[in-house]
mmCIF file of C-alpha atoms in Angstrom:
data_model
loop_
_atom_site.group_PDB
_atom_site.id
_atom_site.type_symbol
_atom_site.label_atom_id
_atom_site.label_comp_id
_atom_site.label_asym_id
_atom_site.label_seq_id
_atom_site.Cartn_x
_atom_site.Cartn_y
_atom_site.Cartn_z
ATOM 1 C CA UNK S 846 102.051 68.928 119.285
ATOM 2 C CA UNK S 847 105.396 70.225 117.993
ATOM 3 C CA UNK S 848 105.945 72.495 120.979
ATOM 4 C CA UNK S 849 105.389 69.713 123.492
ATOM 5 C CA UNK S 850 107.730 67.492 121.504
ATOM 6 C CA UNK S 851 110.515 70.118 121.507
ATOM 7 C CA UNK S 852 110.109 70.759 125.227
ATOM 8 C CA UNK S 853 110.160 67.023 125.939
ATOM 9 C CA UNK S 854 113.331 66.615 123.865
ATOM 10 C CA UNK S 855 115.004 69.475 125.718
ATOM 11 C CA UNK S 856 114.056 67.963 129.063
ATOM 12 C CA UNK S 857 115.470 64.619 127.999
ATOM 13 C CA UNK S 858 118.593 66.073 126.364
ATOM 14 C CA UNK S 859 119.239 69.540 127.834
ATOM 15 C CA UNK S 860 122.695 69.705 126.246
ATOM 16 C CA UNK S 861 121.124 69.652 122.772
ATOM 17 C CA UNK S 862 120.104 73.288 123.239
ATOM 18 C CA UNK S 863 123.773 74.312 123.112
ATOM 19 C CA UNK S 864 124.841 71.969 120.348
ATOM 20 C CA UNK S 865 125.260 73.481 116.891
ATOM 21 C CA UNK S 866 124.928 71.812 113.530
ATOM 22 C CA UNK S 867 127.917 71.536 111.213
ATOM 23 C CA UNK S 868 127.209 74.991 109.757
ATOM 24 C CA UNK S 869 126.837 76.617 113.177
ATOM 25 C CA UNK S 870 123.066 76.576 113.569
ATOM 26 C CA UNK S 871 121.768 76.206 117.124
ATOM 27 C CA UNK S 872 118.202 75.146 117.960
ATOM 28 C CA UNK S 873 117.492 78.744 118.981
ATOM 29 C CA UNK S 874 118.376 79.925 115.482
ATOM 30 C CA UNK S 875 116.017 77.359 113.973
ATOM 31 C CA UNK S 876 113.185 78.314 116.330
ATOM 32 C CA UNK S 877 113.653 82.038 115.635
ATOM 33 C CA UNK S 878 113.901 81.577 111.872
ATOM 34 C CA UNK S 879 110.697 79.539 111.907
ATOM 35 C CA UNK S 880 108.997 82.154 114.099
ATOM 36 C CA UNK S 881 107.998 79.295 116.360
ATOM 37 C CA UNK S 882 106.921 81.524 119.219
ATOM 38 C CA UNK S 883 105.959 78.670 121.542
ATOM 39 C CA UNK S 884 109.380 77.044 121.338
ATOM 40 C CA UNK S 885 111.624 80.120 121.251
ATOM 41 C CA UNK S 886 111.333 80.938 124.951
ATOM 42 C CA UNK S 887 111.939 77.417 126.325
ATOM 43 C CA UNK S 888 114.919 76.939 123.984
ATOM 44 C CA UNK S 889 116.290 80.339 124.967
ATOM 45 C CA UNK S 890 115.938 79.567 128.669
ATOM 46 C CA UNK S 891 118.162 76.510 128.253
ATOM 47 C CA UNK S 892 120.767 78.227 126.063
ATOM 48 C CA UNK S 893 120.918 81.913 126.940
ATOM 49 C CA UNK S 894 124.437 82.390 125.600
ATOM 50 C CA UNK S 895 123.254 81.342 122.135
ATOM 51 C CA UNK S 896 121.431 84.699 121.934
ATOM 52 C CA UNK S 897 124.894 86.133 121.170
ATOM 53 C CA UNK S 898 125.803 83.538 118.527
ATOM 54 C CA UNK S 899 125.518 84.227 114.808
ATOM 55 C CA UNK S 900 124.384 81.741 112.207
ATOM 56 C CA UNK S 901 125.065 82.666 108.597
ATOM 57 C CA UNK S 902 125.757 86.206 109.754
ATOM 58 C CA UNK S 903 122.513 86.638 111.688
ATOM 59 C CA UNK S 904 121.839 86.790 115.408
ATOM 60 C CA UNK S 905 118.709 85.241 116.913
ATOM 61 C CA UNK S 906 117.255 88.748 117.263
ATOM 62 C CA UNK S 907 117.568 89.332 113.504
ATOM 63 C CA UNK S 908 115.897 86.007 112.817
ATOM 64 C CA UNK S 909 113.060 86.400 115.287
ATOM 65 C CA UNK S 910 112.229 89.865 113.951
ATOM 66 C CA UNK S 911 112.522 88.795 110.339
ATOM 67 C CA UNK S 912 110.263 85.830 111.038
ATOM 68 C CA UNK S 913 107.672 88.050 112.748
ATOM 69 C CA UNK S 914 107.314 85.927 115.851
ATOM 70 C CA UNK S 915 104.896 86.808 118.619
ATOM 71 C CA UNK S 916 105.594 89.763 120.870
ATOM 72 C CA UNK S 917 106.630 87.791 123.958
ATOM 73 C CA UNK S 918 109.177 85.727 122.048
ATOM 74 C CA UNK S 919 110.675 88.851 120.466
ATOM 75 C CA UNK S 920 110.841 90.545 123.849
ATOM 76 C CA UNK S 921 112.565 87.573 125.464
ATOM 77 C CA UNK S 922 115.264 87.422 122.773
ATOM 78 C CA UNK S 923 115.709 91.192 122.797
ATOM 79 C CA UNK S 924 116.140 91.413 126.563
ATOM 80 C CA UNK S 925 118.490 88.434 126.707
ATOM 81 C CA UNK S 926 121.015 90.150 124.455
ATOM 82 C CA UNK S 927 120.013 93.782 123.982
ATOM 83 C CA UNK S 928 123.388 94.672 122.460
ATOM 84 C CA UNK S 929 122.209 92.825 119.342
ATOM 85 C CA UNK S 930 120.372 95.996 118.290
ATOM 86 C CA UNK S 931 123.787 97.481 117.426
ATOM 87 C CA UNK S 932 124.735 94.697 115.017
ATOM 88 C CA UNK S 933 123.814 94.257 111.371
ATOM 89 C CA UNK S 934 123.248 90.863 109.802
ATOM 90 C CA UNK S 935 124.912 89.600 106.627
ATOM 91 C CA UNK S 936 122.466 91.641 104.516
ATOM 92 C CA UNK S 937 123.331 94.842 106.343
ATOM 93 C CA UNK S 938 119.969 95.005 108.112
ATOM 94 C CA UNK S 939 119.884 96.128 111.712
ATOM 95 C CA UNK S 940 117.201 94.783 114.050
ATOM 96 C CA UNK S 941 115.413 98.129 113.812
ATOM 97 C CA UNK S 942 115.007 97.653 110.049
ATOM 98 C CA UNK S 943 113.297 94.306 110.599
ATOM 99 C CA UNK S 944 111.163 95.673 113.428
ATOM 100 C CA UNK S 945 109.848 98.411 111.128
ATOM 101 C CA UNK S 946 108.440 95.907 108.654
ATOM 102 C CA UNK S 947 106.634 93.587 111.076
ATOM 103 C CA UNK S 948 103.215 93.027 109.458
ATOM 104 C CA UNK S 949 101.123 92.985 112.635
ATOM 105 C CA UNK S 950 101.123 94.413 116.123
ATOM 106 C CA UNK S 951 103.837 91.944 117.120
ATOM 107 C CA UNK S 952 106.389 94.700 117.527
ATOM 108 C CA UNK S 953 104.948 97.405 119.725
ATOM 109 C CA UNK S 954 106.238 100.935 120.108
ATOM 110 C CA UNK S 955 107.745 100.005 123.475
ATOM 111 C CA UNK S 956 110.106 97.543 121.762
ATOM 112 C CA UNK S 957 111.008 100.121 119.110
ATOM 113 C CA UNK S 958 111.631 102.652 121.849
ATOM 114 C CA UNK S 959 113.832 100.192 123.722
ATOM 115 C CA UNK S 960 115.920 99.567 120.595
ATOM 116 C CA UNK S 961 116.389 103.274 119.988
ATOM 117 C CA UNK S 962 117.280 103.903 123.617
ATOM 118 C CA UNK S 963 119.785 101.044 123.632
ATOM 119 C CA UNK S 964 121.267 102.123 120.312
ATOM 120 C CA UNK S 965 120.402 105.778 119.565
ATOM 121 C CA UNK S 966 122.224 105.576 116.249
ATOM 122 C CA UNK S 967 119.981 102.822 114.894
ATOM 123 C CA UNK S 968 117.785 105.282 112.998
ATOM 124 C CA UNK S 969 120.929 106.677 111.325
ATOM 125 C CA UNK S 970 122.001 103.348 109.855
ATOM 126 C CA UNK S 971 121.455 102.338 106.242
ATOM 127 C CA UNK S 972 120.808 98.767 105.192
ATOM 128 C CA UNK S 973 122.419 97.357 102.076
ATOM 129 C CA UNK S 974 119.561 98.691 99.935
ATOM 130 C CA UNK S 975 120.283 102.239 101.067
ATOM 131 C CA UNK S 976 117.225 102.433 103.311
ATOM 132 C CA UNK S 977 117.007 104.074 106.683
ATOM 133 C CA UNK S 978 114.549 102.601 109.157
ATOM 134 C CA UNK S 979 112.187 105.441 108.211
ATOM 135 C CA UNK S 980 112.069 104.267 104.598
ATOM 136 C CA UNK S 981 111.405 100.685 105.671
ATOM 137 C CA UNK S 982 108.583 101.772 107.965
ATOM 138 C CA UNK S 983 106.948 103.817 105.210
ATOM 139 C CA UNK S 984 107.302 101.042 102.661
ATOM 140 C CA UNK S 985 105.476 98.725 105.078
ATOM 141 C CA UNK S 986 102.905 101.266 106.166
ATOM 142 C CA UNK S 987 100.217 98.612 106.655
ATOM 143 C CA UNK S 988 101.798 97.748 110.006
ATOM 144 C CA UNK S 989 100.026 98.575 113.231
ATOM 145 C CA UNK S 990 101.201 101.793 114.924
ATOM 146 C CA UNK S 991 102.788 102.873 111.626
ATOM 147 C CA UNK S 992 101.894 106.556 111.998
ATOM 148 C CA UNK S 993 103.410 106.724 115.482
ATOM 149 C CA UNK S 994 106.439 104.792 114.284
ATOM 150 C CA UNK S 995 107.103 107.066 111.305
ATOM 151 C CA UNK S 996 106.703 110.146 113.470
ATOM 152 C CA UNK S 997 109.141 108.753 116.042
ATOM 153 C CA UNK S 998 111.735 107.847 113.411
ATOM 154 C CA UNK S 999 111.552 111.342 111.919
ATOM 155 C CA UNK S 1000 112.197 112.744 115.389
ATOM 156 C CA UNK S 1001 115.129 110.369 115.937
ATOM 157 C CA UNK S 1002 116.839 111.159 112.642
ATOM 158 C CA UNK S 1003 115.306 114.069 110.687
ATOM 159 C CA UNK S 1004 117.938 113.877 107.937
ATOM 160 C CA UNK S 1005 116.442 110.598 106.715
ATOM 161 C CA UNK S 1006 113.549 112.537 105.181
ATOM 162 C CA UNK S 1007 115.984 114.113 102.696
ATOM 163 C CA UNK S 1008 116.844 110.801 101.078
ATOM 164 C CA UNK S 1009 115.149 108.532 98.561
ATOM 165 C CA UNK S 1010 116.278 105.612 96.471
ATOM 166 C CA UNK S 1011 116.765 106.215 92.731
ATOM 167 C CA UNK S 1012 113.386 106.446 91.027
ATOM 168 C CA UNK S 1013 111.504 106.668 94.327
ATOM 169 C CA UNK S 1014 109.941 109.806 95.810
ATOM 170 C CA UNK S 1015 110.990 111.498 99.013
ATOM 171 C CA UNK S 1016 109.254 110.288 102.190
ATOM 172 C CA UNK S 1017 106.862 113.257 102.199
ATOM 173 C CA UNK S 1018 105.527 112.373 98.762
ATOM 174 C CA UNK S 1019 105.215 108.717 99.728
ATOM 175 C CA UNK S 1020 103.265 109.704 102.839
ATOM 176 C CA UNK S 1021 100.653 111.464 100.712
ATOM 177 C CA UNK S 1022 100.605 108.634 98.208
ATOM 178 C CA UNK S 1023 99.802 106.213 101.038
ATOM 179 C CA UNK S 1024 97.178 108.414 102.698
ATOM 180 C CA UNK S 1025 99.133 108.848 105.917
ATOM 181 C CA UNK S 1026 97.592 111.117 108.573
ATOM 182 C CA UNK S 1027 98.248 114.821 108.804
ATOM 183 C CA UNK S 1028 100.575 114.521 111.795
ATOM 184 C CA UNK S 1029 102.946 112.341 109.755
ATOM 185 C CA UNK S 1030 102.826 114.695 106.780
ATOM 186 C CA UNK S 1031 103.478 117.643 109.082
ATOM 187 C CA UNK S 1032 106.436 115.911 110.728
ATOM 188 C CA UNK S 1033 107.991 115.070 107.360
ATOM 189 C CA UNK S 1034 107.357 118.515 105.876
ATOM 190 C CA UNK S 1035 108.734 120.460 108.828
ATOM 191 C CA UNK S 1036 111.784 118.206 109.090
ATOM 192 C CA UNK S 1037 112.673 118.996 105.472
ATOM 193 C CA UNK S 1038 110.662 121.931 104.013
ATOM 194 C CA UNK S 1039 112.353 121.731 100.557
ATOM 195 C CA UNK S 1040 110.495 118.435 100.043
ATOM 196 C CA UNK S 1041 107.317 120.460 99.549
ATOM 197 C CA UNK S 1042 108.764 121.893 96.346
ATOM 198 C CA UNK S 1043 110.707 118.805 95.248
ATOM 199 C CA UNK S 1044 109.195 117.244 92.136
ATOM 200 C CA UNK S 1045 108.864 113.507 91.666
ATOM 201 C CA UNK S 1046 109.520 113.186 87.961
ATOM 202 C CA UNK S 1047 108.214 109.618 87.774
ATOM 203 C CA UNK S 1048 104.657 110.864 88.364
ATOM 204 C CA UNK S 1049 102.229 113.059 86.433
ATOM 205 C CA UNK S 1050 101.525 114.692 89.791
ATOM 206 C CA UNK S 1051 105.052 115.927 90.585
ATOM 207 C CA UNK S 1052 104.640 117.862 93.831
ATOM 208 C CA UNK S 1053 103.305 116.718 97.215
ATOM 209 C CA UNK S 1054 100.483 119.254 96.798
ATOM 210 C CA UNK S 1055 99.515 117.724 93.461
ATOM 211 C CA UNK S 1056 99.587 114.211 94.880
ATOM 212 C CA UNK S 1057 97.437 115.266 97.832
ATOM 213 C CA UNK S 1058 94.827 116.793 95.523
ATOM 214 C CA UNK S 1059 94.938 113.841 93.133
ATOM 215 C CA UNK S 1060 94.456 111.384 96.003
ATOM 216 C CA UNK S 1061 91.519 113.408 97.379
ATOM 217 C CA UNK S 1062 93.367 114.023 100.626
ATOM 218 C CA UNK S 1063 91.331 115.629 103.423
ATOM 219 C CA UNK S 1064 90.652 119.328 103.006
ATOM 220 C CA UNK S 1065 92.732 120.271 106.043
ATOM 221 C CA UNK S 1066 95.697 118.315 104.675
ATOM 222 C CA UNK S 1067 95.683 120.184 101.360
ATOM 223 C CA UNK S 1068 95.212 123.539 103.072
ATOM 224 C CA UNK S 1069 98.100 122.710 105.390
ATOM 225 C CA UNK S 1070 100.371 121.990 102.422
ATOM 226 C CA UNK S 1071 99.340 125.283 100.840
ATOM 227 C CA UNK S 1072 100.085 127.064 104.094
ATOM 228 C CA UNK S 1073 103.543 125.490 104.341
ATOM 229 C CA UNK S 1074 104.456 126.136 100.692
ATOM 230 C CA UNK S 1075 102.106 128.676 99.068
ATOM 231 C CA UNK S 1076 104.206 129.023 95.905
ATOM 232 C CA UNK S 1077 103.498 125.409 94.963
ATOM 233 C CA UNK S 1078 99.980 126.493 93.967
ATOM 234 C CA UNK S 1079 101.547 128.057 90.857
ATOM 235 C CA UNK S 1080 103.488 124.994 89.692
ATOM 236 C CA UNK S 1081 102.033 123.397 86.516
ATOM 237 C CA UNK S 1082 100.639 119.879 86.759
ATOM 238 C CA UNK S 1083 99.212 117.368 84.275
ATOM 239 C CA UNK S 1084 98.875 119.887 81.467
ATOM 240 C CA UNK S 1085 97.263 122.523 83.633
ATOM 241 C CA UNK S 1086 97.388 124.225 86.994
ATOM 242 C CA UNK S 1087 96.718 123.174 90.561
ATOM 243 C CA UNK S 1088 93.357 124.933 90.199
ATOM 244 C CA UNK S 1089 92.392 122.772 87.224
ATOM 245 C CA UNK S 1090 93.430 119.641 89.108
ATOM 246 C CA UNK S 1091 91.493 120.664 92.222
ATOM 247 C CA UNK S 1092 88.319 121.182 90.201
ATOM 248 C CA UNK S 1093 88.689 117.933 88.272
ATOM 249 C CA UNK S 1094 89.291 116.008 91.528
ATOM 250 C CA UNK S 1095 86.298 117.663 93.227
ATOM 251 C CA UNK S 1096 88.308 119.456 95.908
ATOM 252 C CA UNK S 1097 86.372 121.508 98.436
ATOM 253 C CA UNK S 1098 85.448 125.151 97.934
ATOM 254 C CA UNK S 1099 87.942 126.185 100.624
ATOM 255 C CA UNK S 1100 90.772 124.491 98.751
ATOM 256 C CA UNK S 1101 89.740 126.031 95.427
ATOM 257 C CA UNK S 1102 89.403 129.492 96.974
ATOM 258 C CA UNK S 1103 92.827 129.239 98.580
ATOM 259 C CA UNK S 1104 94.462 128.161 95.325
ATOM 260 C CA UNK S 1105 92.760 131.042 93.507
ATOM 261 C CA UNK S 1106 94.084 133.453 96.134
ATOM 262 C CA UNK S 1107 97.612 132.125 95.691
ATOM 263 C CA UNK S 1108 97.539 131.885 91.891
ATOM 264 C CA UNK S 1109 95.378 134.668 90.523
ATOM 265 C CA UNK S 1110 96.273 133.841 86.916
ATOM 266 C CA UNK S 1111 95.150 130.211 87.085
ATOM 267 C CA UNK S 1112 91.491 130.967 86.335
ATOM 268 C CA UNK S 1113 92.533 132.607 83.047
ATOM 269 C CA UNK S 1114 94.601 129.676 81.835
ATOM 270 C CA UNK S 1115 93.370 126.775 79.743
ATOM 271 C CA UNK S 1116 93.888 123.174 80.762
ATOM 272 C CA UNK S 1117 96.165 121.567 78.195
ATOM 273 C CA UNK S 1118 94.334 118.258 78.118
ATOM 274 C CA UNK S 1119 90.842 119.682 77.607
ATOM 275 C CA UNK S 1120 91.548 123.212 76.316
ATOM 276 C CA UNK S 1121 89.069 124.492 78.910
ATOM 277 C CA UNK S 1122 89.333 127.185 81.539
ATOM 278 C CA UNK S 1123 88.586 126.601 85.196
ATOM 279 C CA UNK S 1124 84.996 127.838 84.879
ATOM 280 C CA UNK S 1125 84.189 125.390 82.090
ATOM 281 C CA UNK S 1126 85.750 122.561 84.083
ATOM 282 C CA UNK S 1127 83.801 123.541 87.201
ATOM 283 C CA UNK S 1128 80.494 123.396 85.335
ATOM 284 C CA UNK S 1129 81.413 120.205 83.516
ATOM 285 C CA UNK S 1130 82.314 118.457 86.784
ATOM 286 C CA UNK S 1131 79.204 119.770 88.578
ATOM 287 C CA UNK S 1132 81.284 121.658 91.112
ATOM 288 C CA UNK S 1133 79.466 123.100 94.154
ATOM 289 C CA UNK S 1134 78.176 126.675 93.773
ATOM 290 C CA UNK S 1135 80.901 128.047 96.056
ATOM 291 C CA UNK S 1136 83.562 126.693 93.690
ATOM 292 C CA UNK S 1137 81.893 128.223 90.627
ATOM 293 C CA UNK S 1138 81.501 131.558 92.420
ATOM 294 C CA UNK S 1139 85.185 131.555 93.426
ATOM 295 C CA UNK S 1140 86.295 130.856 89.860
ATOM 296 C CA UNK S 1141 83.972 133.496 88.394
ATOM 297 C CA UNK S 1142 85.206 136.097 90.865
ATOM 298 C CA UNK S 1143 88.795 135.232 89.974
ATOM 299 C CA UNK S 1144 88.208 135.726 86.239
ATOM 300 C CA UNK S 1145 84.802 137.250 85.376
ATOM 301 C CA UNK S 1146 85.725 137.551 81.694
ATOM 302 C CA UNK S 1147 85.482 133.758 81.369
ATOM 303 C CA UNK S 1148 81.685 134.082 81.456
ATOM 304 C CA UNK S 1149 81.403 136.109 78.240
ATOM 305 C CA UNK S 1150 84.095 134.170 76.407
ATOM 306 C CA UNK S 1151 82.608 132.460 73.369
ATOM 307 C CA UNK S 1152 82.851 128.686 73.324
ATOM 308 C CA UNK S 1153 83.430 126.604 70.219
ATOM 309 C CA UNK S 1154 80.344 126.907 68.044
ATOM 310 C CA UNK S 1155 79.729 130.514 69.098
ATOM 311 C CA UNK S 1156 77.618 129.823 72.206
ATOM 312 C CA UNK S 1157 78.509 131.261 75.589
ATOM 313 C CA UNK S 1158 79.148 129.337 78.765
ATOM 314 C CA UNK S 1159 75.836 130.364 80.326
ATOM 315 C CA UNK S 1160 73.936 128.544 77.599
ATOM 316 C CA UNK S 1161 76.103 125.471 78.083
ATOM 317 C CA UNK S 1162 75.553 125.627 81.844
ATOM 318 C CA UNK S 1163 71.786 125.688 81.382
ATOM 319 C CA UNK S 1164 71.954 122.572 79.231
ATOM 320 C CA UNK S 1165 73.985 120.908 82.004
ATOM 321 C CA UNK S 1166 71.473 121.773 84.772
ATOM 322 C CA UNK S 1167 73.372 124.631 86.367
ATOM 323 C CA UNK S 1168 72.237 125.726 89.837
ATOM 324 C CA UNK S 1169 70.782 129.155 90.590
ATOM 325 C CA UNK S 1170 73.688 130.404 92.725
ATOM 326 C CA UNK S 1171 76.270 129.610 90.055
ATOM 327 C CA UNK S 1172 74.085 131.142 87.351
ATOM 328 C CA UNK S 1173 73.563 134.265 89.451
ATOM 329 C CA UNK S 1174 77.314 134.740 89.856
ATOM 330 C CA UNK S 1175 77.844 134.312 86.122
ATOM 331 C CA UNK S 1176 75.098 136.794 85.213
ATOM 332 C CA UNK S 1177 76.468 139.277 87.709
ATOM 333 C CA UNK S 1178 79.794 139.058 85.883
ATOM 334 C CA UNK S 1179 78.110 139.206 82.455
ATOM 335 C CA UNK S 1180 74.580 140.686 82.694
ATOM 336 C CA UNK S 1181 74.080 140.607 78.931
ATOM 337 C CA UNK S 1182 74.442 136.845 79.072
ATOM 338 C CA UNK S 1183 70.691 136.594 79.737
ATOM 339 C CA UNK S 1184 70.046 138.370 76.429
ATOM 340 C CA UNK S 1185 72.564 136.526 74.280
ATOM 341 C CA UNK S 1186 70.962 133.899 72.062
ATOM 342 C CA UNK S 1187 72.611 130.699 70.892
ATOM 343 C CA UNK S 1188 73.488 130.077 67.261
ATOM 344 C CA UNK S 1189 69.925 128.852 66.643
ATOM 345 C CA UNK S 1190 68.407 132.050 68.044
ATOM 346 C CA UNK S 1191 67.303 130.666 71.415
ATOM 347 C CA UNK S 1192 67.633 132.856 74.481
ATOM 348 C CA UNK S 1193 68.904 131.418 77.767
ATOM 349 C CA UNK S 1194 65.305 131.453 79.054
ATOM 350 C CA UNK S 1195 64.192 129.287 76.129
ATOM 351 C CA UNK S 1196 67.044 126.869 76.750
ATOM 352 C CA UNK S 1197 66.282 126.706 80.480
ATOM 353 C CA UNK S 1198 62.598 125.941 79.916
ATOM 354 C CA UNK S 1199 63.269 123.367 77.202
ATOM 355 C CA UNK S 1200 65.794 121.586 79.424
ATOM 356 C CA UNK S 1201 63.567 121.536 82.492
ATOM 357 C CA UNK S 1202 65.666 123.832 84.689
ATOM 358 C CA UNK S 1203 64.396 124.456 88.210
ATOM 359 C CA UNK S 1204 62.220 127.390 89.158
ATOM 360 C CA UNK S 1205 65.004 129.255 90.965
ATOM 361 C CA UNK S 1206 67.158 129.117 87.814
ATOM 362 C CA UNK S 1207 64.273 130.459 85.710
ATOM 363 C CA UNK S 1208 63.734 133.195 88.288
ATOM 364 C CA UNK S 1209 67.377 134.283 88.024
ATOM 365 C CA UNK S 1210 67.095 134.529 84.230
ATOM 366 C CA UNK S 1211 63.847 136.508 84.369
ATOM 367 C CA UNK S 1212 65.312 138.872 86.942
ATOM 368 C CA UNK S 1213 68.293 139.511 84.681
ATOM 369 C CA UNK S 1214 66.135 139.944 81.557
ATOM 370 C CA UNK S 1215 62.373 140.164 82.257
ATOM 371 C CA UNK S 1216 61.694 140.947 78.613
ATOM 372 C CA UNK S 1217 62.729 137.417 77.639
ATOM 373 C CA UNK S 1218 59.219 136.257 78.597
ATOM 374 C CA UNK S 1219 57.875 138.034 75.505
ATOM 375 C CA UNK S 1220 60.543 136.851 73.055
ATOM 376 C CA UNK S 1221 59.565 133.890 70.856
ATOM 377 C CA UNK S 1222 61.812 131.020 69.854
ATOM 378 C CA UNK S 1223 62.930 130.702 66.222
ATOM 379 C CA UNK S 1224 59.850 128.507 65.752
ATOM 380 C CA UNK S 1225 57.598 131.318 66.983
ATOM 381 C CA UNK S 1226 56.766 129.843 70.408
ATOM 382 C CA UNK S 1227 56.683 132.104 73.442
ATOM 383 C CA UNK S 1228 58.087 130.936 76.783
ATOM 384 C CA UNK S 1229 54.494 130.561 78.041
ATOM 385 C CA UNK S 1230 53.829 128.103 75.211
ATOM 386 C CA UNK S 1231 56.874 126.055 76.211
ATOM 387 C CA UNK S 1232 55.807 125.776 79.853
ATOM 388 C CA UNK S 1233 52.243 124.872 78.924
ATOM 389 C CA UNK S 1234 53.372 122.233 76.441
ATOM 390 C CA UNK S 1235 55.963 120.701 78.756
ATOM 391 C CA UNK S 1236 53.826 120.677 81.880
ATOM 392 C CA UNK S 1237 56.556 122.171 84.067
ATOM 393 C CA UNK S 1238 56.038 122.814 87.757
ATOM 394 C CA UNK S 1239 53.679 125.560 88.923
ATOM 395 C CA UNK S 1240 56.401 127.887 90.163
ATOM 396 C CA UNK S 1241 58.057 128.039 86.749
ATOM 397 C CA UNK S 1242 54.727 128.625 85.014
ATOM 398 C CA UNK S 1243 53.772 131.397 87.440
ATOM 399 C CA UNK S 1244 57.160 133.084 87.046
ATOM 400 C CA UNK S 1245 56.921 133.125 83.244
ATOM 401 C CA UNK S 1246 53.339 134.418 83.155
ATOM 402 C CA UNK S 1247 54.085 137.020 85.819
ATOM 403 C CA UNK S 1248 57.026 138.342 83.813
ATOM 404 C CA UNK S 1249 54.938 138.344 80.630
ATOM 405 C CA UNK S 1250 52.130 140.327 82.245
ATOM 406 C CA UNK S 1251 54.571 142.755 83.844
ATOM 407 C CA UNK S 1252 56.092 143.406 80.447
ATOM 408 C CA UNK S 1253 52.697 143.890 78.920
#
């Protein structure tokens, strides 16, 4: 194969390893540029001094890293001329920049650590694009060991987290956008706390908190961001508040509760895109009961607020298969809601029975207004007639008849 051929040629003509082409290219440069891992080491062994020679402004170390050769070949070139880590190539890239974009596990943390130990200032250097090694590592986050690498680079040069290229977000925002682990987010946020409140104007989700919620980041991640920068819960986003966004993106009850605690006015405000308050959004998006309860407790008046068409939100919730816990919280905030008919004259109990609500929902309505069992629909049908006609489950039927007899 090609490797055997190269080795045979070197054995036959050992001087060829130290002979350059007319433009200064040595065989080692060619092997490194081609990422020919099998031939790099034998060529290097026969021409060690070439490790210090540049071709078109690049050292063999630049070429071998840029070409993403195998680990052993990279290590051999690095150890042969370790001072190369202090030199930039013609594009202004230092070896550390290339190492941070290796697409596989070729460059291990030990090699990165060696580079930083040999040249502590490497993490401080910008390439010609204005990137620190940190930015390169984050832009190529698919690499193996990326989380450890980013964390290490933040430790080596914390000031890098303050910088971003024009039109690009700060590293903290990018970390959330790329679903990086909490330890990376924490390292970036603590290295530069103002980043938590720095808005990325190229996105509809301007703050790191907003991006985390929008990307459905883990609950602990969002709570951690709220802990680090509680005031960000009050910053508007996408035509609404962080509370609206959290509900729309199905954030956990703990996240919603924490946002409500930090922004007590959010539950009163309408979302610009939908013209709905948090409670309406929670019901529309089938939020868990704990979320609905938290929103109701934050702004109980939302329950008795008339919706378009004159109906209240309890009636709408019943048509959307509301759960018993959510309904109970809403009726606790607005007890008369069980007695308030829709524009057609139907009570909540009528609506619940006609829409096949579960027995525990019917029980909540009857507890709030037992007399509803004796109130007919506009068509003159009693609740007992509805359950008999619809063939609902036994528990619902028993509850309606029990309430009717109690009233009698």
